[in-house]
Amino acid sequence: MRNVSALHLLVRKLEKHVALEEKDRRLILDLPHVIQPFRTFDYIIREGETPGACPVLISGFAFRQKLVESGGRQIISIQIPGDALDLQQLFLDYADHNVQALTDASIAMVPRLALRELAMQRPRIAHAFAVNNQVDASITREWLLNVGRRDARTRIAHLLCEVAVRLERQELVGDYGYELPMSQEQIGDATGLTSVHVNRMLRELENDGLITRNSRTIRFPNWPVLKQVADFNPLYLHVGQQSAVSIPA
Amino acid sequence: MRNVSALHLLVRKLEKHVALEEKDRRLILDLPHVIQPFRTFDYIIREGETPGACPVLISGFAFRQKLVESGGRQIISIQIPGDALDLQQLFLDYADHNVQALTDASIAMVPRLALRELAMQRPRIAHAFAVNNQVDASITREWLLNVGRRDARTRIAHLLCEVAVRLERQELVGDYGYELPMSQEQIGDATGLTSVHVNRMLRELENDGLITRNSRTIRFPNWPVLKQVADFNPLYLHVGQQSAVSIPA
DNA sequence: CGCCTATTTGATAGCCGTCAACCGGAGTGG
DNA sequence: CCACTCCGGTTGACGGCTATCAAATAGGCG
């Protein structure tokens, strides 16, 4: 067996949705790439620019983001290790949103051309990319529902549930909780709220016994009820089977 | 020249982004399909179902929609003639949202298999589909920004601007306005507001001379200022060149 | 003409934003 | 080792945007 490619998490993610042949797997793992470190808040992709490489998150977290004229920020998605940050725009001329590092992060930069050609030559891989994009689109739709039609408490709970399930699917969390590296202001930007109100709602969720917090580590003592309070139905993530986070036994 | 295929609007839309060879154009136009009529509010795709055919909107309007547990509805997008209603999910097992007719509509149902095979065999077409999906995803991201970070007045103005530009790009409107077949309640569902507040904001926009209304026909006497008030920057639509709607001269 | 739905308008309430102050932990430098 | 600083979290008071409730008006269609 060769060295483990930095891209193995990407393959793992793609294979959650589409079965790949060994050859396709190999072709992805062997894609040319350079590992580049990013610091918290570094821009990975800027709106308006044409990236020459598609970044794939190896370790650390990132987020997509758009700004309004008056300065308000909306976080569009949270990205976790294994996520491709630009497959969505592989075929567009310029980026329509920003991508920033949420934490210090290690990112594999894969030349766009190599990816596009791989997609052209290997229908199965193109298929996997398409599904990946479609799942991302589904998540964005759920966020729109979240921000448009749920109250503050529910919105925040929903966000916590989503990240938990996605991390677990990538086998990046233990059974009893995870570290969510977002400030309360960032949670607010993701849910269309202010940091002050996020703070109040987190406290409320904690007082109600639905979450516990220690620094930024979140645990879910009562996942079934939290899920209900969050109006969280993971179908939109298009994962075949998911287990719950933090259910003892 | 043959009969004009019902799918010519789809081809026109795809070609706004990706140049197609005559042969590819032909292959799309000749896709097998049956025309099916839908009445206002009819479901075209239901969440959870696996559609056997991809609907392409020929005439009339449709909208994507998701519901929360408590009954609230969020409209995810407005679809206009020429839009494919399921390319987004061509490769997913089940629909993650609903699609409904906004008006009486005529829809071409194209077998999913035929589309998938066409995409597999003709990379250029697969490319066009991918771009189409990516533009849709970009629009959803802008809607998330709209609902999350703009005030009511701006949100509504932004929606009006978007539909106007998209209709114009498909050459479906005259220079001086268009009919938006949405009730105020539906505008509310699209913007995360109530119909009552939509009503007030529309009146305000009208009083400020930014729009005029006659039944559901909207005109923009002052497009440049409206665009500014709406915080509307059409880059997210990924259209090469757009002209303004309703600018005399 | 009458019914039904959509629009309009006013009064009131409430969720969440804004403003401001304080707290607390982590890193820094003396 | 301790003060200092800074950023993020926490809390309270207050205000405003938007929701809710209710009723009247208008418009479309039999």
Coordinates of C-alpha atoms (C1' of nucleotides) in Angstrom, one line a residue:
Chain A
M1 CA 0.0 0.0 0.0
R2 CA 1.2 3.5 -0.9
N3 CA 1.3 6.5 1.2
V4 CA -2.2 7.7 2.1
S5 CA -3.1 10.5 -0.2
A6 CA -4.3 13.7 1.4
L7 CA -7.4 13.2 -0.8
H8 CA -8.6 10.1 0.9
L9 CA -11.2 11.9 2.9
L10 CA -12.6 13.3 -0.3
V11 CA -12.9 9.8 -1.7
R12 CA -14.5 8.6 1.5
K13 CA -17.1 11.4 1.2
L14 CA -17.8 10.7 -2.5
E15 CA -18.2 7.1 -1.8
K16 CA -20.9 7.8 0.8
H17 CA -23.1 8.5 -2.2
V18 CA -21.7 6.7 -5.2
A19 CA -19.8 3.5 -5.4
L20 CA -16.4 3.9 -7.1
E21 CA -14.3 1.3 -8.8
E22 CA -10.8 0.8 -7.5
K23 CA -9.4 2.5 -10.6
D24 CA -11.5 5.6 -10.1
R25 CA -10.5 5.7 -6.5
R26 CA -6.9 5.6 -7.5
L27 CA -7.3 8.3 -10.1
I28 CA -8.7 10.7 -7.6
L29 CA -6.2 9.9 -4.9
D30 CA -3.4 10.4 -7.5
L31 CA -4.7 13.8 -8.7
P32 CA -1.9 16.3 -8.7
H33 CA -2.1 18.6 -5.7
V34 CA -0.1 20.7 -3.4
I35 CA -0.9 21.1 0.3
Q36 CA -1.2 24.6 1.4
P37 CA -1.7 25.8 5.0
F38 CA -4.3 28.5 5.8
R39 CA -4.7 30.5 9.0
T40 CA -8.0 31.3 10.6
F41 CA -10.0 33.9 8.5
D42 CA -7.7 33.6 5.5
Y43 CA -9.6 33.8 2.3
I44 CA -9.5 30.6 0.3
I45 CA -11.7 31.8 -2.6
R46 CA -12.7 35.4 -3.2
E47 CA -16.0 36.4 -4.9
G48 CA -15.3 37.6 -8.4
E49 CA -12.0 35.7 -8.8
T50 CA -11.3 32.7 -11.0
P51 CA -9.5 30.1 -8.9
G52 CA -6.9 28.1 -10.8
A53 CA -7.2 25.3 -8.4
C54 CA -9.9 23.5 -6.6
P55 CA -9.3 23.5 -2.8
V56 CA -10.1 20.3 -0.9
L57 CA -10.2 20.6 2.9
I58 CA -7.9 18.2 4.5
S59 CA -8.0 19.3 8.1
G60 CA -9.6 22.2 9.8
F61 CA -12.9 23.9 9.0
A62 CA -13.9 26.5 6.4
F63 CA -17.1 28.4 5.6
R64 CA -18.8 30.0 2.6
Q65 CA -19.9 33.5 2.9
K66 CA -21.6 36.4 1.1
L67 CA -21.9 40.0 2.1
V68 CA -24.6 42.6 1.6
E69 CA -23.9 46.2 0.7
S70 CA -24.4 47.5 4.2
G71 CA -21.8 45.0 5.5
G72 CA -23.9 42.2 6.9
R73 CA -22.5 38.8 6.4
Q74 CA -24.4 35.6 5.7
I75 CA -22.6 32.3 6.1
I76 CA -23.8 30.0 3.4
S77 CA -22.3 26.7 4.6
I78 CA -19.8 25.1 7.0
Q79 CA -17.2 22.9 5.4
I80 CA -15.5 20.0 7.1
P81 CA -12.5 17.9 6.3
G82 CA -13.0 16.0 3.0
D83 CA -15.2 18.7 1.5
A84 CA -14.3 20.1 -1.9
L85 CA -14.6 23.8 -1.8
D86 CA -14.9 24.6 -5.4
L87 CA -16.5 21.6 -7.2
Q88 CA -19.5 23.8 -7.2
Q89 CA -17.9 26.2 -9.4
L90 CA -15.7 24.0 -11.5
F91 CA -17.3 25.2 -14.6
L92 CA -18.1 28.8 -13.8
D93 CA -16.1 31.8 -14.8
Y94 CA -15.8 33.4 -11.5
A95 CA -16.7 32.7 -7.9
D96 CA -20.0 34.1 -6.7
H97 CA -19.2 33.9 -3.0
N98 CA -16.3 33.9 -0.6
V99 CA -14.7 30.9 1.1
Q100 CA -12.7 31.5 4.3
A101 CA -10.9 29.3 6.7
L102 CA -12.8 29.0 10.0
T103 CA -9.8 27.5 11.8
D104 CA -6.2 27.0 10.8
A105 CA -6.6 24.5 8.0
S106 CA -4.6 22.3 5.6
I107 CA -5.9 22.4 2.1
A108 CA -5.0 20.4 -1.0
M109 CA -5.1 22.6 -4.1
V110 CA -6.0 20.5 -7.1
P111 CA -5.7 22.1 -10.6
R112 CA -9.1 22.8 -12.1
L113 CA -8.0 21.4 -15.4
A114 CA -7.0 18.1 -14.0
L115 CA -10.4 17.8 -12.3
R116 CA -12.3 18.8 -15.3
E117 CA -10.5 16.3 -17.5
L118 CA -10.9 13.6 -15.0
A119 CA -14.6 14.3 -15.0
M120 CA -14.7 14.3 -18.8
Q121 CA -12.9 11.0 -19.0
R122 CA -14.5 9.1 -16.2
P123 CA -18.3 9.3 -16.2
R124 CA -18.4 7.6 -12.9
I125 CA -16.3 10.3 -11.3
A126 CA -18.4 13.0 -13.0
H127 CA -21.4 11.3 -11.5
A128 CA -19.8 11.4 -8.1
F129 CA -19.0 15.1 -8.4
A130 CA -22.5 15.8 -9.6
V131 CA -24.1 14.0 -6.7
N132 CA -21.7 15.8 -4.3
N133 CA -22.8 19.1 -5.8
Q134 CA -26.4 18.2 -5.6
V135 CA -26.1 17.3 -2.0
D136 CA -24.5 20.6 -1.3
A137 CA -27.3 22.3 -3.1
S138 CA -29.8 20.4 -1.0
I139 CA -28.1 21.6 2.2
T140 CA -28.3 25.2 1.0
R141 CA -32.0 24.8 0.4
E142 CA -32.4 23.5 3.9
W143 CA -30.5 26.5 5.2
L144 CA -32.8 28.8 3.3
L145 CA -35.8 27.1 5.0
N146 CA -34.0 27.3 8.3
V147 CA -33.3 31.0 8.1
G148 CA -36.6 31.9 6.5
R149 CA -39.1 30.0 8.5
R150 CA -37.7 28.8 11.9
D151 CA -37.4 30.8 15.1
A152 CA -34.0 31.6 16.6
R153 CA -33.9 28.7 19.0
T154 CA -34.9 26.2 16.4
R155 CA -32.5 27.6 13.8
I156 CA -29.5 27.3 16.1
A157 CA -30.4 23.8 17.2
H158 CA -30.8 22.8 13.6
L159 CA -27.3 24.0 12.8
L160 CA -25.9 22.1 15.7
C161 CA -27.6 19.0 14.5
E162 CA -26.5 19.3 11.0
V163 CA -22.8 19.7 11.8
A164 CA -22.9 16.9 14.2
V165 CA -24.4 14.5 11.7
R166 CA -22.0 15.5 9.0
L167 CA -19.0 15.2 11.2
E168 CA -20.1 11.8 12.4
R169 CA -20.7 10.6 8.8
Q170 CA -17.1 11.5 8.1
E171 CA -16.1 9.7 11.2
L172 CA -14.6 12.8 12.7
V173 CA -16.3 12.8 16.1
G174 CA -16.5 10.6 19.1
D175 CA -19.8 9.5 20.5
Y176 CA -20.2 12.1 23.0
G177 CA -20.0 15.4 21.3
Y178 CA -17.7 17.5 19.1
E179 CA -15.9 20.8 19.0
L180 CA -17.7 23.4 16.9
P181 CA -15.1 25.9 16.1
M182 CA -17.5 28.8 15.6
S183 CA -17.8 31.9 17.6
Q184 CA -21.3 32.9 18.6
E185 CA -21.1 35.7 16.1
Q186 CA -20.4 33.2 13.4
I187 CA -23.3 31.1 14.5
G188 CA -25.3 34.3 14.2
D189 CA -24.0 34.9 10.7
A190 CA -25.0 31.4 9.7
T191 CA -28.5 31.7 11.1
G192 CA -29.4 35.3 10.3
L193 CA -29.2 36.3 14.0
T194 CA -27.0 38.5 16.2
S195 CA -24.4 37.1 18.5
V196 CA -26.2 38.4 21.5
H197 CA -29.3 36.5 20.6
V198 CA -27.4 33.4 19.8
N199 CA -25.9 33.6 23.2
R200 CA -29.3 33.8 24.8
M201 CA -30.7 30.9 22.8
L202 CA -27.6 28.7 23.5
R203 CA -28.1 29.3 27.2
E204 CA -31.8 28.4 26.9
L205 CA -30.9 25.2 25.1
E206 CA -28.4 24.4 27.8
N207 CA -30.9 25.2 30.6
D208 CA -33.4 23.0 29.0
G209 CA -30.9 20.1 29.1
L210 CA -30.7 19.8 25.3
I211 CA -27.0 20.6 25.0
T212 CA -24.0 21.0 27.2
R213 CA -21.1 23.3 26.5
N214 CA -17.6 23.4 27.6
S215 CA -15.6 26.0 25.8
R216 CA -16.7 25.2 22.3
T217 CA -17.2 21.6 22.8
I218 CA -20.9 20.7 22.4
R219 CA -22.6 17.6 23.7
F220 CA -26.1 16.4 23.2
P221 CA -27.4 14.7 26.3
N222 CA -30.8 14.2 24.7
W223 CA -30.4 13.8 21.0
P224 CA -33.9 12.6 20.3
V225 CA -35.5 15.6 21.9
L226 CA -33.0 18.0 20.5
K227 CA -33.6 16.7 17.0
Q228 CA -37.3 17.3 17.5
V229 CA -36.8 20.8 18.9
A230 CA -34.5 21.5 16.0
D231 CA -37.1 20.3 13.5
F232 CA -34.2 18.3 12.2
N233 CA -34.8 15.6 9.5
P234 CA -31.6 14.5 8.0
L235 CA -33.1 13.3 4.7
Y236 CA -31.8 16.5 3.1
L237 CA -28.3 15.3 3.7
H238 CA -28.9 12.4 1.5
V239 CA -27.1 10.0 3.7
G240 CA -28.2 6.4 3.5
Q241 CA -28.1 5.5 7.1
Q242 CA -27.2 7.8 9.9
S243 CA -26.8 7.0 13.6
A244 CA -27.4 9.6 16.2
V245 CA -24.7 11.6 17.9
S246 CA -24.1 11.2 21.5
I247 CA -26.7 8.6 22.3
P248 CA -25.3 6.4 25.0
A249 CA -26.2 2.9 24.0
Chain B
M1 CA -36.7 23.1 -40.6
R2 CA -38.6 20.7 -38.4
N3 CA -41.3 21.5 -36.0
V4 CA -40.1 23.6 -33.1
S5 CA -39.4 21.3 -30.2
A6 CA -41.1 22.2 -26.9
L7 CA -37.5 22.0 -25.5
H8 CA -36.1 25.0 -27.5
L9 CA -36.4 27.3 -24.5
L10 CA -34.3 24.9 -22.5
V11 CA -31.7 24.9 -25.2
R12 CA -31.8 28.6 -25.3
K13 CA -31.2 28.8 -21.6
L14 CA -28.3 26.3 -21.7
E15 CA -26.7 28.2 -24.5
K16 CA -26.7 31.4 -22.4
H17 CA -23.8 29.8 -20.5
V18 CA -22.3 27.1 -22.7
A19 CA -21.9 27.1 -26.5
L20 CA -23.4 23.9 -28.0
E21 CA -22.7 22.2 -31.3
E22 CA -25.5 21.8 -33.7
K23 CA -25.5 18.1 -33.0
D24 CA -25.8 18.5 -29.3
R25 CA -28.6 21.1 -29.8
R26 CA -30.4 18.5 -32.0
L27 CA -29.9 15.8 -29.4
I28 CA -31.6 17.8 -26.7
L29 CA -34.4 19.0 -28.9
D30 CA -35.1 15.4 -29.9
L31 CA -35.2 14.0 -26.4
P32 CA -38.3 11.9 -26.0
H33 CA -40.9 13.8 -24.0
V34 CA -44.6 14.1 -23.4
I35 CA -46.3 17.4 -22.8
Q36 CA -48.3 17.4 -19.6
P37 CA -50.6 20.2 -18.4
F38 CA -50.6 21.3 -14.8
R39 CA -53.0 23.5 -12.9
T40 CA -52.1 26.2 -10.4
F41 CA -50.9 24.6 -7.2
D42 CA -50.6 21.1 -8.7
Y43 CA -47.6 19.3 -7.3
I44 CA -45.0 18.6 -10.0
I45 CA -42.5 16.9 -7.7
R46 CA -43.1 15.8 -4.2
E47 CA -40.5 15.6 -1.4
G48 CA -39.4 12.0 -0.9
E49 CA -40.5 10.7 -4.2
T50 CA -38.3 9.5 -7.0
P51 CA -39.5 11.1 -10.2
G52 CA -39.2 9.0 -13.3
A53 CA -39.1 11.9 -15.6
C54 CA -37.4 15.3 -15.5
P55 CA -40.0 18.1 -16.0
V56 CA -39.0 21.0 -18.2
L57 CA -41.2 24.1 -17.9
I58 CA -42.5 25.1 -21.3
S59 CA -45.0 27.7 -20.4
G60 CA -46.3 29.1 -17.1
F61 CA -44.4 29.4 -13.8
A62 CA -43.5 27.0 -11.0
F63 CA -41.8 27.2 -7.6
R64 CA -39.7 25.1 -5.4
Q65 CA -40.8 24.8 -1.8
K66 CA -40.0 23.2 1.6
L67 CA -42.1 23.1 4.7
V68 CA -41.2 23.2 8.4
E69 CA -42.9 21.0 11.0
S70 CA -45.1 23.7 12.2
G71 CA -46.5 24.3 8.8
G72 CA -44.5 27.3 7.6
R73 CA -43.6 27.3 4.0
Q74 CA -40.4 28.6 2.4
I75 CA -40.3 29.1 -1.3
I76 CA -36.8 28.2 -2.5
S77 CA -36.9 29.5 -6.1
I78 CA -39.2 30.7 -8.8
Q79 CA -39.0 28.8 -12.1
I80 CA -39.8 30.4 -15.5
P81 CA -40.3 28.8 -18.9
G82 CA -37.2 27.0 -20.1
D83 CA -36.2 26.0 -16.7
A84 CA -35.5 22.3 -16.0
L85 CA -37.2 21.4 -12.7
D86 CA -35.2 18.3 -11.8
L87 CA -31.8 18.5 -13.4
Q88 CA -30.7 19.3 -9.8
Q89 CA -31.7 15.9 -8.7
L90 CA -31.0 13.8 -11.8
F91 CA -28.7 11.7 -9.8
L92 CA -30.3 11.6 -6.4
D93 CA -32.5 8.9 -5.1
Y94 CA -35.4 11.0 -3.9
A95 CA -36.5 14.6 -4.1
D96 CA -35.6 16.7 -1.1
H97 CA -38.1 19.5 -1.8
N98 CA -41.5 20.0 -3.5
V99 CA -42.1 21.7 -6.8
Q100 CA -45.5 23.2 -7.5
A101 CA -47.1 24.9 -10.4
L102 CA -47.4 28.7 -9.7
T103 CA -49.8 29.1 -12.6
D104 CA -51.4 26.8 -15.1
A105 CA -48.4 25.4 -16.8
S106 CA -47.4 23.2 -19.7
I107 CA -44.5 20.9 -18.9
A108 CA -42.4 18.5 -20.9
M109 CA -41.7 15.3 -19.1
V110 CA -38.3 13.9 -20.2
P111 CA -37.4 10.4 -19.0
R112 CA -34.6 10.6 -16.5
L113 CA -32.7 7.7 -18.1
A114 CA -32.6 9.5 -21.5
L115 CA -31.2 12.6 -19.8
R116 CA -28.6 10.6 -17.8
E117 CA -27.5 8.7 -20.9
L118 CA -27.3 11.8 -22.9
A119 CA -25.1 13.4 -20.3
M120 CA -22.9 10.3 -20.1
Q121 CA -22.4 10.3 -23.9
R122 CA -22.0 13.9 -24.6
P123 CA -19.6 15.7 -22.3
R124 CA -20.5 19.0 -23.7
I125 CA -24.1 18.5 -22.7
A126 CA -23.1 17.2 -19.3
H127 CA -21.1 20.4 -19.0
A128 CA -24.1 22.5 -19.9
F129 CA -26.2 20.6 -17.3
A130 CA -23.5 21.1 -14.7
V131 CA -23.3 24.8 -15.4
N132 CA -27.1 25.1 -15.2
N133 CA -27.1 23.4 -11.8
Q134 CA -24.3 25.6 -10.6
V135 CA -26.2 28.7 -11.6
D136 CA -29.2 27.5 -9.7
A137 CA -27.1 26.8 -6.7
S138 CA -25.7 30.3 -6.9
I139 CA -29.2 31.7 -7.0
T140 CA -30.1 29.7 -3.9
R141 CA -27.1 31.1 -2.1
E142 CA -28.2 34.7 -3.0
W143 CA -31.7 33.9 -1.6
L144 CA -30.1 32.7 1.6
L145 CA -28.3 36.0 1.8
N146 CA -31.5 37.8 1.0
V147 CA -33.6 36.2 3.6
G148 CA -30.8 36.1 6.2
R149 CA -29.4 39.6 6.0
R150 CA -31.6 42.1 4.3
D151 CA -34.6 43.9 5.7
A152 CA -38.1 43.3 4.4
R153 CA -38.2 46.2 1.9
T154 CA -34.9 45.2 0.4
R155 CA -35.7 41.6 0.2
I156 CA -38.9 42.1 -1.8
A157 CA -37.2 44.6 -4.1
H158 CA -34.4 42.1 -4.7
L159 CA -36.9 39.3 -5.6
L160 CA -38.6 41.6 -8.1
C161 CA -35.3 42.5 -9.7
E162 CA -34.2 38.9 -10.0
V163 CA -37.3 37.7 -11.7
A164 CA -37.3 40.7 -14.0
V165 CA -33.7 40.0 -15.1
R166 CA -34.2 36.3 -15.6
L167 CA -37.4 36.8 -17.6
E168 CA -35.7 39.4 -19.7
R169 CA -32.8 37.1 -20.4
Q170 CA -35.2 34.5 -21.6
E171 CA -36.8 37.2 -23.8
L172 CA -40.1 36.7 -22.1
V173 CA -40.9 40.3 -21.2
G174 CA -41.4 43.6 -22.9
D175 CA -39.4 46.6 -22.0
Y176 CA -41.8 48.1 -19.6
G177 CA -42.6 45.6 -17.0
Y178 CA -43.9 42.0 -16.5
E179 CA -46.6 40.1 -14.9
L180 CA -45.4 38.4 -11.7
P181 CA -48.0 35.7 -11.0
M182 CA -47.3 35.5 -7.3
S183 CA -49.8 36.4 -4.5
Q184 CA -48.5 38.6 -1.8
E185 CA -48.6 35.5 0.5
Q186 CA -46.3 33.7 -1.9
I187 CA -43.9 36.7 -2.1
G188 CA -43.9 36.4 1.7
D189 CA -43.1 32.7 1.6
A190 CA -40.2 33.5 -0.8
T191 CA -38.8 36.2 1.4
G192 CA -39.5 34.9 4.9
L193 CA -42.2 37.5 5.6
T194 CA -45.9 37.5 6.1
S195 CA -48.3 38.6 3.4
V196 CA -49.4 41.6 5.5
H197 CA -45.9 42.9 5.7
V198 CA -45.3 42.3 2.0
N199 CA -48.3 44.4 1.3
R200 CA -47.0 47.3 3.3
M201 CA -43.6 47.1 1.7
L202 CA -45.0 46.9 -1.8
R203 CA -47.0 50.0 -1.1
E204 CA -44.0 51.7 0.3
L205 CA -42.0 50.9 -2.8
E206 CA -44.8 52.2 -4.9
N207 CA -45.2 55.4 -2.9
D208 CA -41.5 56.0 -3.3
G209 CA -41.9 55.7 -7.1
L210 CA -39.7 52.6 -7.4
I211 CA -42.4 50.3 -8.8
T212 CA -45.9 50.7 -10.2
R213 CA -48.5 47.9 -9.9
N214 CA -51.5 47.1 -11.9
S215 CA -53.1 43.9 -10.8
R216 CA -50.0 41.7 -10.8
T217 CA -48.2 43.5 -13.5
I218 CA -45.1 45.2 -12.2
R219 CA -43.2 48.1 -13.8
F220 CA -40.0 49.7 -12.8
P221 CA -40.1 53.5 -13.5
N222 CA -36.7 53.9 -11.9
W223 CA -34.6 50.8 -12.5
P224 CA -31.2 52.2 -11.5
V225 CA -32.5 53.4 -8.1
L226 CA -34.6 50.2 -7.5
K227 CA -31.5 48.1 -8.2
Q228 CA -29.6 50.1 -5.6
V229 CA -32.4 49.9 -3.0
A230 CA -32.6 46.2 -3.7
D231 CA -28.9 45.7 -3.2
F232 CA -29.2 43.9 -6.5
N233 CA -26.0 42.8 -8.2
P234 CA -26.8 40.4 -11.0
L235 CA -23.4 38.8 -11.0
Y236 CA -24.8 35.8 -9.1
L237 CA -27.0 35.0 -12.1
H238 CA -23.8 34.4 -14.1
V239 CA -25.2 36.0 -17.2
G240 CA -22.6 37.5 -19.5
Q241 CA -24.3 40.8 -20.4
Q242 CA -27.6 41.9 -19.0
S243 CA -29.6 44.9 -20.0
A244 CA -31.8 46.6 -17.6
V245 CA -35.5 46.1 -17.5
S246 CA -37.8 49.0 -18.2
I247 CA -35.3 51.6 -18.9
P248 CA -36.7 53.9 -21.5
A249 CA -33.8 54.7 -23.8
Chain C
dC1 C1' -75.4 39.4 -8.4
dG2 C1' -73.1 36.6 -4.9
dC3 C1' -69.3 34.0 -3.4
dC4 C1' -64.5 33.4 -2.6
dT5 C1' -60.0 34.7 -2.5
dA6 C1' -56.6 38.3 -2.4
dT7 C1' -55.5 42.8 -1.0
dT8 C1' -55.5 46.5 2.2
dT9 C1' -55.5 48.8 6.6
dG10 C1' -55.3 49.5 11.6
dA11 C1' -54.2 48.1 16.4
dT12 C1' -51.4 45.5 19.3
dA13 C1' -47.9 42.2 20.6
dG14 C1' -43.5 39.9 20.6
dC15 C1' -39.2 38.3 18.9
dC16 C1' -35.0 39.8 18.1
dG17 C1' -31.7 43.8 17.4
dT18 C1' -29.2 47.4 19.4
dC19 C1' -26.5 49.5 22.8
dA20 C1' -23.7 49.2 26.6
dA21 C1' -21.4 47.3 30.3
dC22 C1' -19.1 43.6 32.5
dC23 C1' -16.8 39.2 32.8
dG24 C1' -13.3 35.7 31.7
dG25 C1' -9.7 33.2 29.6
dA26 C1' -5.6 33.2 26.6
dG27 C1' -1.7 35.2 25.1
dT28 C1' 2.0 38.9 25.8
dG29 C1' 5.4 41.4 27.8
dG30 C1' 7.6 43.4 31.7
Chain D
dC1 C1' 4.9 35.8 38.2
dC2 C1' 1.8 39.2 37.4
dA3 C1' -0.3 43.2 35.0
dC4 C1' -2.1 44.2 30.6
dT5 C1' -4.6 43.6 26.5
dC6 C1' -7.8 41.6 23.5
dC7 C1' -11.3 39.0 21.9
dG8 C1' -15.3 36.4 22.8
dG9 C1' -18.8 35.4 25.9
dT10 C1' -22.5 37.1 29.1
dT11 C1' -26.1 40.0 30.8
dG12 C1' -29.6 43.8 31.1
dA13 C1' -32.4 47.6 29.4
dC14 C1' -34.6 49.4 25.6
dG15 C1' -36.3 49.9 20.9
dG16 C1' -37.9 48.6 16.5
dC17 C1' -39.1 45.6 12.8
dT18 C1' -42.1 42.4 11.7
dA19 C1' -45.9 39.1 13.2
dT20 C1' -50.4 38.5 14.7
dC21 C1' -55.2 39.5 15.0
dA22 C1' -59.1 41.4 13.0
dA23 C1' -61.9 43.7 9.8
dA24 C1' -63.0 46.1 5.7
dT25 C1' -62.4 46.5 0.7
dA26 C1' -61.6 45.0 -3.9
dG27 C1' -61.4 41.8 -7.6
dG28 C1' -62.3 37.5 -10.3
dC29 C1' -65.6 34.2 -11.6
dG30 C1' -69.7 31.4 -11.4

